[in-house]
CSV table of C-alpha atoms in Angstrom, one decimal:
chain,number,residue,atom,x,y,z
A,1,MET,CA,85.6,37.4,154.7
A,2,ALA,CA,82.6,37.1,156.9
A,3,ALA,CA,79.2,37.9,155.4
A,4,ASN,CA,78.5,40.4,158.4
A,5,ASP,CA,82.1,41.8,158.0
A,6,LEU,CA,80.9,42.4,154.3
A,7,ARG,CA,77.8,44.2,155.0
A,8,SER,CA,79.5,46.4,157.6
A,9,ARG,CA,82.0,47.5,155.0
A,10,ARG,CA,79.5,48.1,152.2
A,11,TYR,CA,77.3,49.7,154.8
A,12,ASP,CA,80.5,52.1,155.4
A,13,ALA,CA,81.0,52.6,151.6
A,14,VAL,CA,77.1,53.5,151.0
A,15,ARG,CA,77.4,56.4,153.8
A,16,ALA,CA,80.9,57.7,152.8
A,17,TRP,CA,79.3,58.1,148.9
A,18,SER,CA,76.1,59.5,150.3
A,19,ALA,CA,78.2,62.0,152.1
A,20,PHE,CA,80.1,62.7,149.0
A,21,VAL,CA,77.2,63.4,146.9
A,22,GLU,CA,75.1,65.3,149.3
A,23,HIS,CA,77.7,67.5,150.9
A,24,GLY,CA,81.1,67.2,148.7
A,25,ASP,CA,83.9,67.1,150.6
A,26,GLY,CA,82.1,65.4,153.8
A,27,ALA,CA,83.4,61.9,152.6
A,28,GLU,CA,87.0,63.0,152.9
A,29,PRO,CA,88.0,61.1,156.2
A,30,LEU,CA,85.8,58.1,155.2
A,31,VAL,CA,87.4,56.9,151.9
A,32,ARG,CA,91.0,55.8,150.5
A,33,PRO,CA,92.4,59.2,148.9
A,34,GLU,CA,92.6,57.8,145.4
A,35,ILE,CA,88.9,56.8,145.7
A,36,LEU,CA,88.1,60.6,146.7
A,37,SER,CA,89.8,62.0,143.9
A,38,SER,CA,88.3,59.7,141.4
A,39,TRP,CA,85.0,60.9,142.5
A,40,THR,CA,85.8,64.4,142.2
A,41,ARG,CA,86.7,64.0,138.9
A,42,SER,CA,83.4,61.8,138.4
A,43,GLU,CA,81.2,64.6,139.9
A,44,ALA,CA,82.5,66.9,137.1
A,45,ALA,CA,81.8,64.8,134.4
A,46,VAL,CA,78.6,62.5,134.9
A,47,SER,CA,75.9,62.1,137.2
A,48,PRO,CA,76.1,59.4,139.9
A,49,ASP,CA,72.7,58.3,138.0
A,50,VAL,CA,74.2,57.2,134.7
A,51,THR,CA,72.5,54.0,133.6
A,52,GLU,CA,75.3,52.7,131.0
A,53,ALA,CA,78.7,53.2,130.2
A,54,PRO,CA,78.8,55.1,126.6
A,55,LEU,CA,79.9,52.7,123.5
A,56,ALA,CA,82.6,53.8,121.1
A,57,ASP,CA,82.2,52.8,117.7
A,58,GLU,CA,82.1,49.0,117.2
A,59,SER,CA,84.0,48.8,114.0
A,60,GLU,CA,86.4,51.1,115.4
A,61,THR,CA,86.9,48.9,118.6
A,62,ALA,CA,86.8,45.7,116.4
A,63,SER,CA,89.6,47.2,114.3
A,64,ILE,CA,91.9,48.0,117.3
A,65,TRP,CA,91.7,44.7,118.8
A,66,ARG,CA,91.9,42.9,115.8
A,67,GLY,CA,95.7,41.7,115.4
A,68,SER,CA,96.9,43.6,118.3
A,69,PRO,CA,99.5,42.1,120.9
A,70,LEU,CA,97.0,42.1,123.7
A,71,GLN,CA,94.6,40.0,121.1
A,72,VAL,CA,97.7,37.5,120.5
A,73,ALA,CA,97.9,37.3,124.2
A,74,VAL,CA,94.5,36.9,125.4
A,75,GLU,CA,93.6,34.3,122.7
A,76,SER,CA,96.7,32.3,123.7
A,77,VAL,CA,95.7,32.4,127.6
A,78,GLU,CA,91.8,32.5,126.9
A,79,ALA,CA,91.3,28.8,128.2
A,80,GLU,CA,92.9,30.1,131.9
A,81,LEU,CA,90.8,33.3,131.6
A,82,ARG,CA,87.7,31.8,130.7
A,83,ARG,CA,87.9,28.9,133.5
A,84,THR,CA,88.6,31.8,135.9
A,85,ALA,CA,85.6,33.8,134.9
A,86,GLU,CA,83.3,30.4,134.9
A,87,ASP,CA,84.9,28.9,137.9
A,88,GLY,CA,84.3,32.3,140.2
A,89,ASP,CA,81.0,33.4,138.4
A,90,LEU,CA,83.2,36.6,137.1
A,91,VAL,CA,83.4,38.7,134.2
A,92,VAL,CA,86.7,39.4,132.8
A,93,ALA,CA,87.9,42.4,130.7
A,94,VAL,CA,90.5,43.4,129.0
A,95,THR,CA,90.9,47.1,128.2
A,96,ASP,CA,93.3,49.5,126.0
A,97,PRO,CA,95.4,52.3,127.6
A,98,GLN,CA,92.0,54.5,127.2
A,99,THR,CA,90.4,52.2,129.3
A,100,ARG,CA,87.8,50.8,126.2
A,101,ILE,CA,86.8,47.6,126.8
A,102,LEU,CA,88.2,45.2,124.1
A,103,TRP,CA,87.3,42.0,125.1
A,104,THR,CA,85.3,40.2,127.9
A,105,TYR,CA,83.9,36.8,129.1
A,106,GLY,CA,81.7,36.3,131.8
A,107,GLY,CA,80.1,33.5,133.7
A,108,ARG,CA,76.4,33.0,133.4
A,109,VAL,CA,74.9,35.7,136.2
A,110,MET,CA,77.7,38.2,135.8
A,111,ARG,CA,77.4,38.2,131.6
A,112,ARG,CA,74.0,39.4,132.1
A,113,LYS,CA,74.6,41.9,134.4
A,114,ALA,CA,77.7,43.2,132.5
A,115,GLU,CA,75.6,43.5,129.4
A,116,THR,CA,72.9,45.5,130.8
A,117,VAL,CA,75.4,48.4,132.0
A,118,ASN,CA,77.6,48.0,128.9
A,119,PHE,CA,80.3,46.3,130.3
A,120,VAL,CA,80.8,45.0,127.1
A,121,PRO,CA,83.5,45.2,124.2
A,122,GLY,CA,83.5,49.1,123.3
A,123,GLY,CA,82.3,50.0,126.6
A,124,ARG,CA,84.2,53.0,128.1
A,125,TRP,CA,85.0,52.7,131.5
A,126,ASP,CA,87.3,55.8,132.4
A,127,ASP,CA,86.0,57.6,135.1
A,128,GLN,CA,85.1,60.9,133.1
A,129,SER,CA,82.6,58.3,131.2
A,130,VAL,CA,81.0,56.5,133.8
A,131,GLY,CA,82.6,57.5,137.0
A,132,THR,CA,84.6,55.9,139.7
A,133,ASN,CA,86.0,52.3,138.9
A,134,ALA,CA,88.7,50.0,139.1
A,135,LEU,CA,89.7,49.7,135.5
A,136,ASP,CA,90.3,53.4,135.5
A,137,LEU,CA,92.3,53.6,138.7
A,138,ALA,CA,94.4,50.6,137.3
A,139,THR,CA,95.2,52.7,134.4
A,140,ARG,CA,95.8,56.1,136.0
A,141,LEU,CA,97.9,54.7,138.6
A,142,ASP,CA,99.9,52.1,136.6
A,143,ALA,CA,99.1,49.6,139.6
A,144,PRO,CA,96.4,47.2,140.7
A,145,ALA,CA,93.3,48.6,142.1
A,146,MET,CA,90.2,47.6,143.8
A,147,VAL,CA,86.8,49.4,143.9
A,148,PHE,CA,84.1,47.9,146.6
A,149,SER,CA,80.5,48.5,145.9
A,150,ALA,CA,79.4,52.2,146.9
A,151,GLU,CA,83.1,53.5,146.2
A,152,HIS,CA,82.0,53.0,142.5
A,153,TYR,CA,80.6,56.6,141.5
A,154,ALA,CA,77.9,55.3,139.5
A,155,SER,CA,75.1,53.5,141.5
A,156,ILE,CA,74.5,51.0,138.5
A,157,VAL,CA,77.2,49.1,139.7
A,158,HIS,CA,77.0,49.5,143.6
A,159,ASN,CA,76.2,45.8,143.6
A,160,TRP,CA,79.8,45.3,142.3
A,161,VAL,CA,83.2,44.9,143.3
A,162,CYS,CA,86.0,45.0,140.9
A,163,TRP,CA,89.7,44.2,141.0
A,164,ALA,CA,92.0,45.2,138.0
A,165,ALA,CA,95.5,45.2,137.1
A,166,PRO,CA,97.8,46.7,134.4
A,167,VAL,CA,99.0,44.8,131.6
A,168,HIS,CA,102.4,45.7,130.2
A,169,ASP,CA,104.4,45.4,127.4
A,170,PRO,CA,107.4,42.9,128.6
A,171,VAL,CA,109.8,44.7,126.6
A,172,THR,CA,109.3,48.2,126.6
A,173,GLY,CA,107.3,48.3,129.5
A,174,ALA,CA,105.0,50.5,128.1
A,175,GLU,CA,100.9,50.1,129.4
A,176,LEU,CA,98.9,47.9,126.9
A,177,GLY,CA,95.5,47.8,129.4
A,178,VAL,CA,94.2,46.7,132.0
A,179,LEU,CA,92.7,43.2,133.3
A,180,ASP,CA,89.5,43.4,135.0
A,181,LEU,CA,87.7,40.9,137.1
A,182,SER,CA,84.3,41.8,138.5
A,183,THR,CA,81.4,39.9,140.7
A,184,THR,CA,79.0,40.7,142.7
A,185,TRP,CA,79.8,42.7,146.2
A,186,ASP,CA,79.0,39.6,148.3
A,187,ARG,CA,81.4,37.5,146.5
A,188,THR,CA,84.4,39.8,147.9
A,189,HIS,CA,87.4,37.3,148.3
A,190,PRO,CA,90.8,38.6,149.5
A,191,ILE,CA,92.6,36.8,147.0
A,192,GLY,CA,90.3,38.9,144.6
A,193,LEU,CA,93.4,41.2,143.6
A,194,ALA,CA,95.9,38.7,143.6
A,195,THR,CA,94.3,36.7,141.0
A,196,ALA,CA,93.8,40.2,138.8
A,197,ARG,CA,97.9,40.4,139.2
A,198,VAL,CA,98.1,36.9,138.5
A,199,MET,CA,95.6,36.6,135.2
A,200,ALA,CA,97.4,40.1,134.2
A,201,ARG,CA,101.1,38.5,134.6
A,202,LEU,CA,99.8,35.4,132.5
A,203,ILE,CA,98.5,37.8,129.5
A,204,GLU,CA,102.0,39.7,129.6
A,205,SER,CA,103.8,36.1,129.3
A,206,ALA,CA,102.0,35.7,126.1
A,207,VAL,CA,102.5,39.1,124.8
A,208,PRO,CA,104.5,39.0,121.2
A,209,ARG,CA,108.0,40.2,121.9
A,210,SER,CA,108.6,43.3,120.3
A,211,SER,CA,111.7,43.8,118.1
A,212,ALA,CA,113.7,46.2,119.7
A,213,ALA,CA,116.4,47.5,117.0
A,214,GLY,CA,120.5,46.7,117.8
A,215,ALA,CA,119.5,43.9,120.0
A,216,PRO,CA,120.4,40.1,119.5
A,217,ASP,CA,117.0,38.4,117.6
A,218,ASP,CA,115.7,35.8,120.3
A,219,THR,CA,112.4,35.1,119.3
A,220,GLY,CA,113.2,31.4,118.4
A,221,ASP,CA,117.2,30.8,118.9
A,222,PRO,CA,117.5,27.9,121.3
A,223,GLY,CA,119.4,28.4,124.6
A,224,LEU,CA,118.7,31.2,127.2
A,225,VAL,CA,118.4,35.0,126.1
A,226,MET,CA,118.7,37.6,128.6
A,227,THR,CA,117.5,41.3,128.3
A,228,LEU,CA,119.0,43.1,131.4
A,229,LEU,CA,119.2,46.9,130.3
A,230,GLY,CA,116.6,48.9,130.9
A,231,THR,CA,114.4,46.2,131.3
A,232,VAL,CA,114.5,42.4,132.4
A,233,GLU,CA,113.2,39.6,130.3
A,234,THR,CA,114.5,36.0,129.9
A,235,ARG,CA,113.7,33.4,127.3
A,236,LEU,CA,114.5,30.1,127.0
A,237,ASP,CA,114.2,28.2,123.6
A,238,GLY,CA,111.9,30.9,122.7
A,239,HIS,CA,109.6,30.6,125.6
A,240,ARG,CA,109.7,33.7,128.1
A,241,LEU,CA,110.1,32.5,131.8
A,242,LEU,CA,108.5,34.3,134.7
A,243,LEU,CA,111.1,34.8,137.2
A,244,ASN,CA,110.9,37.0,140.3
A,245,ARG,CA,113.7,39.9,140.9
A,246,ARG,CA,116.3,37.9,142.9
A,247,GLN,CA,116.3,34.9,140.4
A,248,SER,CA,116.9,37.3,137.4
A,249,GLU,CA,119.8,38.9,139.4
A,250,ILE,CA,121.2,35.3,140.1
A,251,LEU,CA,120.6,34.2,136.6
A,252,ALA,CA,122.1,37.2,135.1
A,253,LEU,CA,125.4,36.5,137.6
A,254,LEU,CA,125.6,32.8,135.9
A,255,ALA,CA,125.2,34.4,132.5
A,256,MET,CA,128.1,36.5,133.0
A,257,HIS,CA,130.0,33.7,134.5
A,258,PRO,CA,129.9,30.5,131.9
A,259,GLU,CA,133.1,29.1,134.0
A,260,GLY,CA,130.7,28.7,137.0
A,261,LEU,CA,130.4,29.8,140.8
A,262,SER,CA,130.8,28.3,143.6
A,263,LEU,CA,127.9,28.5,146.3
A,264,GLU,CA,130.3,31.1,148.2
A,265,GLN,CA,131.3,33.3,145.2
A,266,LEU,CA,127.4,33.2,144.2
A,267,HIS,CA,126.1,34.2,147.9
A,268,ALA,CA,129.0,37.2,148.0
A,269,CYS,CA,127.9,38.1,144.2
A,270,VAL,CA,124.0,38.5,145.0
A,271,TYR,CA,124.3,39.5,148.6
A,272,GLY,CA,127.7,41.1,149.5
A,273,ASP,CA,127.8,41.6,153.6
A,274,GLN,CA,124.2,41.0,153.7
A,275,GLN,CA,123.2,38.5,156.6
A,276,VAL,CA,121.5,36.0,154.1
A,277,THR,CA,121.8,32.4,154.5
A,278,PHE,CA,123.2,30.0,152.4
A,279,SER,CA,120.0,28.2,152.3
A,280,THR,CA,118.1,30.9,151.0
A,281,LEU,CA,120.4,31.0,148.0
A,282,LYS,CA,120.2,27.2,147.6
A,283,ALA,CA,116.2,27.7,147.6
A,284,GLU,CA,116.5,30.4,144.7
A,285,VAL,CA,118.7,28.4,142.9
A,286,SER,CA,116.4,25.2,143.2
A,287,HIS,CA,113.6,27.2,142.0
A,288,LEU,CA,115.8,28.4,139.0
A,289,ARG,CA,116.9,24.9,138.2
A,290,ALA,CA,112.9,23.7,137.8
A,291,ALA,CA,112.2,26.8,135.6
A,292,LEU,CA,115.6,26.0,133.2
A,293,GLY,CA,114.4,22.3,133.0
A,294,GLY,CA,117.2,21.0,135.1
A,295,GLN,CA,120.0,22.9,132.6
A,296,LEU,CA,121.8,24.3,136.0
A,297,SER,CA,124.8,22.2,137.3
A,298,SER,CA,126.0,22.8,140.9
A,299,ARG,CA,129.5,22.7,142.5
A,300,PRO,CA,130.0,25.0,140.5
A,301,TYR,CA,126.8,26.7,139.7
A,302,ARG,CA,126.7,26.8,136.1
A,303,LEU,CA,124.4,27.2,133.1
A,304,LEU,CA,124.4,24.1,130.8
A,305,MET,CA,122.8,25.8,127.8
A,306,PRO,CA,123.9,28.3,125.2
A,307,VAL,CA,123.6,31.7,126.8
A,308,ALA,CA,123.2,35.1,124.9
A,309,THR,CA,122.6,38.3,126.7
A,310,ASP,CA,121.9,42.3,125.6
A,311,VAL,CA,124.9,43.1,128.1
A,312,ASP,CA,127.5,41.3,125.8
A,313,HIS,CA,126.0,42.3,122.9
A,314,VAL,CA,126.6,46.0,123.5
A,315,LEU,CA,130.0,45.5,124.8
A,316,GLY,CA,130.8,43.4,121.6
A,317,LEU,CA,129.4,46.3,119.5
A,318,LEU,CA,131.7,48.7,121.3
A,319,ARG,CA,134.7,46.6,121.1
A,320,ARG,CA,134.2,46.4,117.0
A,321,GLY,CA,134.0,50.2,117.3
A,322,ARG,CA,130.4,50.2,116.4
A,323,VAL,CA,129.4,53.1,118.7
A,324,ALA,CA,126.1,54.0,117.1
A,325,ALA,CA,124.9,50.3,116.9
A,326,ALA,CA,126.0,49.9,120.6
A,327,VAL,CA,124.1,53.0,121.4
A,328,GLU,CA,121.1,52.1,119.7
A,329,ALA,CA,121.1,48.7,121.6
A,330,TYR,CA,121.8,49.7,124.8
A,331,GLY,CA,118.3,50.0,126.6
A,332,GLY,CA,119.5,51.7,130.2
A,333,ASP,CA,120.7,50.8,133.2
A,334,LEU,CA,121.7,47.4,134.2
A,335,LEU,CA,118.7,46.0,136.4
A,336,PRO,CA,118.4,49.4,137.9
A,337,GLY,CA,118.1,49.4,141.8
A,338,THR,CA,119.8,46.2,142.2
A,339,ASN,CA,121.6,45.7,145.4
A,340,SER,CA,123.7,42.9,144.1
A,341,PRO,CA,127.1,44.3,144.5
A,342,ALA,CA,128.4,42.4,141.5
A,343,LEU,CA,125.8,43.4,139.3
A,344,GLY,CA,126.0,47.2,140.5
A,345,GLU,CA,129.7,47.1,139.3
A,346,LEU,CA,128.8,45.4,135.9
A,347,ALA,CA,125.9,48.2,135.6
A,348,GLU,CA,128.7,50.9,136.1
A,349,TYR,CA,131.3,49.3,133.8
A,350,VAL,CA,128.7,49.1,131.1
A,351,ALA,CA,127.7,52.7,131.5
A,352,VAL,CA,130.8,54.1,131.4
A,353,ALA,CA,132.0,51.9,128.6
A,354,VAL,CA,129.3,53.6,126.7
A,355,ARG,CA,129.5,56.9,127.8
A,356,GLU,CA,133.2,57.3,127.2
A,357,ALA,CA,133.0,55.6,123.6
A,358,LEU,CA,130.5,58.7,122.9
A,359,LEU,CA,133.2,60.8,124.3
A,360,THR,CA,135.6,59.8,122.1
A,361,ASP,CA,133.4,59.4,119.1
A,362,PRO,CA,130.7,61.8,119.7
A,363,GLN,CA,128.5,60.5,116.6
A,364,PRO,CA,125.5,63.1,116.8
A,365,ASP,CA,122.4,60.5,116.1
A,366,ALA,CA,124.2,58.3,118.9
A,367,VAL,CA,124.3,61.2,121.4
A,368,VAL,CA,120.7,62.0,120.5
A,369,ARG,CA,119.8,58.4,121.3
A,370,TYR,CA,121.8,58.2,124.3
A,371,SER,CA,120.5,61.7,125.8
A,372,GLU,CA,117.0,59.7,125.9
A,373,ARG,CA,118.5,57.4,128.3
A,374,ALA,CA,121.0,59.6,130.3
A,375,PRO,CA,118.9,63.2,129.9
A,376,TYR,CA,121.1,64.8,132.5
A,377,ASP,CA,124.4,64.0,130.6
A,378,ALA,CA,125.6,67.2,129.9
A,379,GLU,CA,129.3,66.6,129.0
A,380,VAL,CA,128.3,64.3,126.4
A,381,LEU,CA,126.2,66.8,125.0
A,382,GLU,CA,128.9,69.7,125.1
A,383,VAL,CA,131.5,67.5,123.8
A,384,CYS,CA,129.2,66.7,120.4
A,385,LEU,CA,128.2,69.7,120.1
A,386,ALA,CA,131.8,71.3,120.2
A,387,HIS,CA,132.6,68.5,117.6
A,388,LEU,CA,130.2,69.9,115.3
A,389,ALA,CA,131.1,73.3,115.7
A,390,GLY,CA,130.7,75.4,112.5
A,391,ARG,CA,129.5,72.4,110.9
A,392,PRO,CA,125.7,72.4,109.9
A,393,HIS,CA,123.9,69.3,111.0
A,394,PRO,CA,120.2,68.6,111.5
A,395,ALA,CA,120.8,67.7,115.1
A,396,VAL,CA,122.2,70.9,116.8
A,397,PRO,CA,118.9,72.1,117.8
A,398,LEU,CA,118.0,69.2,119.4
A,399,LEU,CA,121.1,68.7,121.1
A,400,LYS,CA,121.6,72.7,122.1
A,401,GLY,CA,117.9,71.8,123.6
A,402,ARG,CA,118.3,69.1,125.6
A,403,LEU,CA,121.7,70.3,126.7
A,404,ALA,CA,119.5,73.2,128.3
A,405,VAL,CA,117.4,70.6,130.0
A,406,ALA,CA,120.5,68.7,131.3
A,407,ARG,CA,121.9,71.9,132.8
A,408,ARG,CA,118.9,72.7,134.7
């Protein structure tokens, strides 16, 4: 961004901030809605003249960080994080879900600036503690966020620009914290937010996989292991693959067709009647082949390694009559939101199979678990309660409560 444009942007931010501090809602047409909302929260909690972020207990912060999934992940990719900080003279920070900083690393100049405002481990950077900032916005919105210059509520960081992106558990989807990149406002660059996203994804790729009850153990097994129900994750020989949505869909289809699919068949399964060229599909397959180390043949397209999916696992349990175990392993809808017609049909088949098994054998604990995945399926709850009629069972009050919710 040109220096003149940056100065103009900074002037506009200062003008908006001054309007808010002096006149309250006078800033409404001048800033983004999320900034104005955060300013309003900040105004009620802190002074714009706050001099530093409050510090949490040092030993408590250290104990939270020590041995946590985030520590394991950050240490695995620390070299890349440090290089990014040094090359861009940035300070990199990782927080917990309460926006408390757990780890930082800074380039020479930014490290000193960060220390003066407690942008250090233990620093509390929620907007109730230190005013509007990107770490808080990314945490609240569960989305990447940028805060530039005087968009920060506290004047101590008006010379900063910050980009932050949430870090999620790759299996459960739970937010573990945020990754933040900060530097001086005059170093603002259009790729700042994209870089924060990439760094957050890098950390996610190194987060230890949480153990999902009932799911096949894939932490070290050779071959391809795909989680598709409720969340999407792919591992090859124990290592997580970073794939885009379409690549995951293509790989899922190939996993479901071990005999292989022709180009035409795969195109129909992925796109249906969408006007998408074969060349587009070939390009996606080419990326997949590279990610799989070449273990994807053509004519037909077929995977050349052992394959396991949670879909096969759940259906196998149902075939063996192990309904409770199947429900425990059922993470939710298959690739929710997919527009692949073949995967849409498979998603419906799996959902119906689980539901029908419960209607036939309404085991109370399994129905309770299922109702967490399908909270509006009143019929399964009704059948289970009818099955328990006149029989005492500790799950009955919970089932009745969830039935009332499902009927609303």
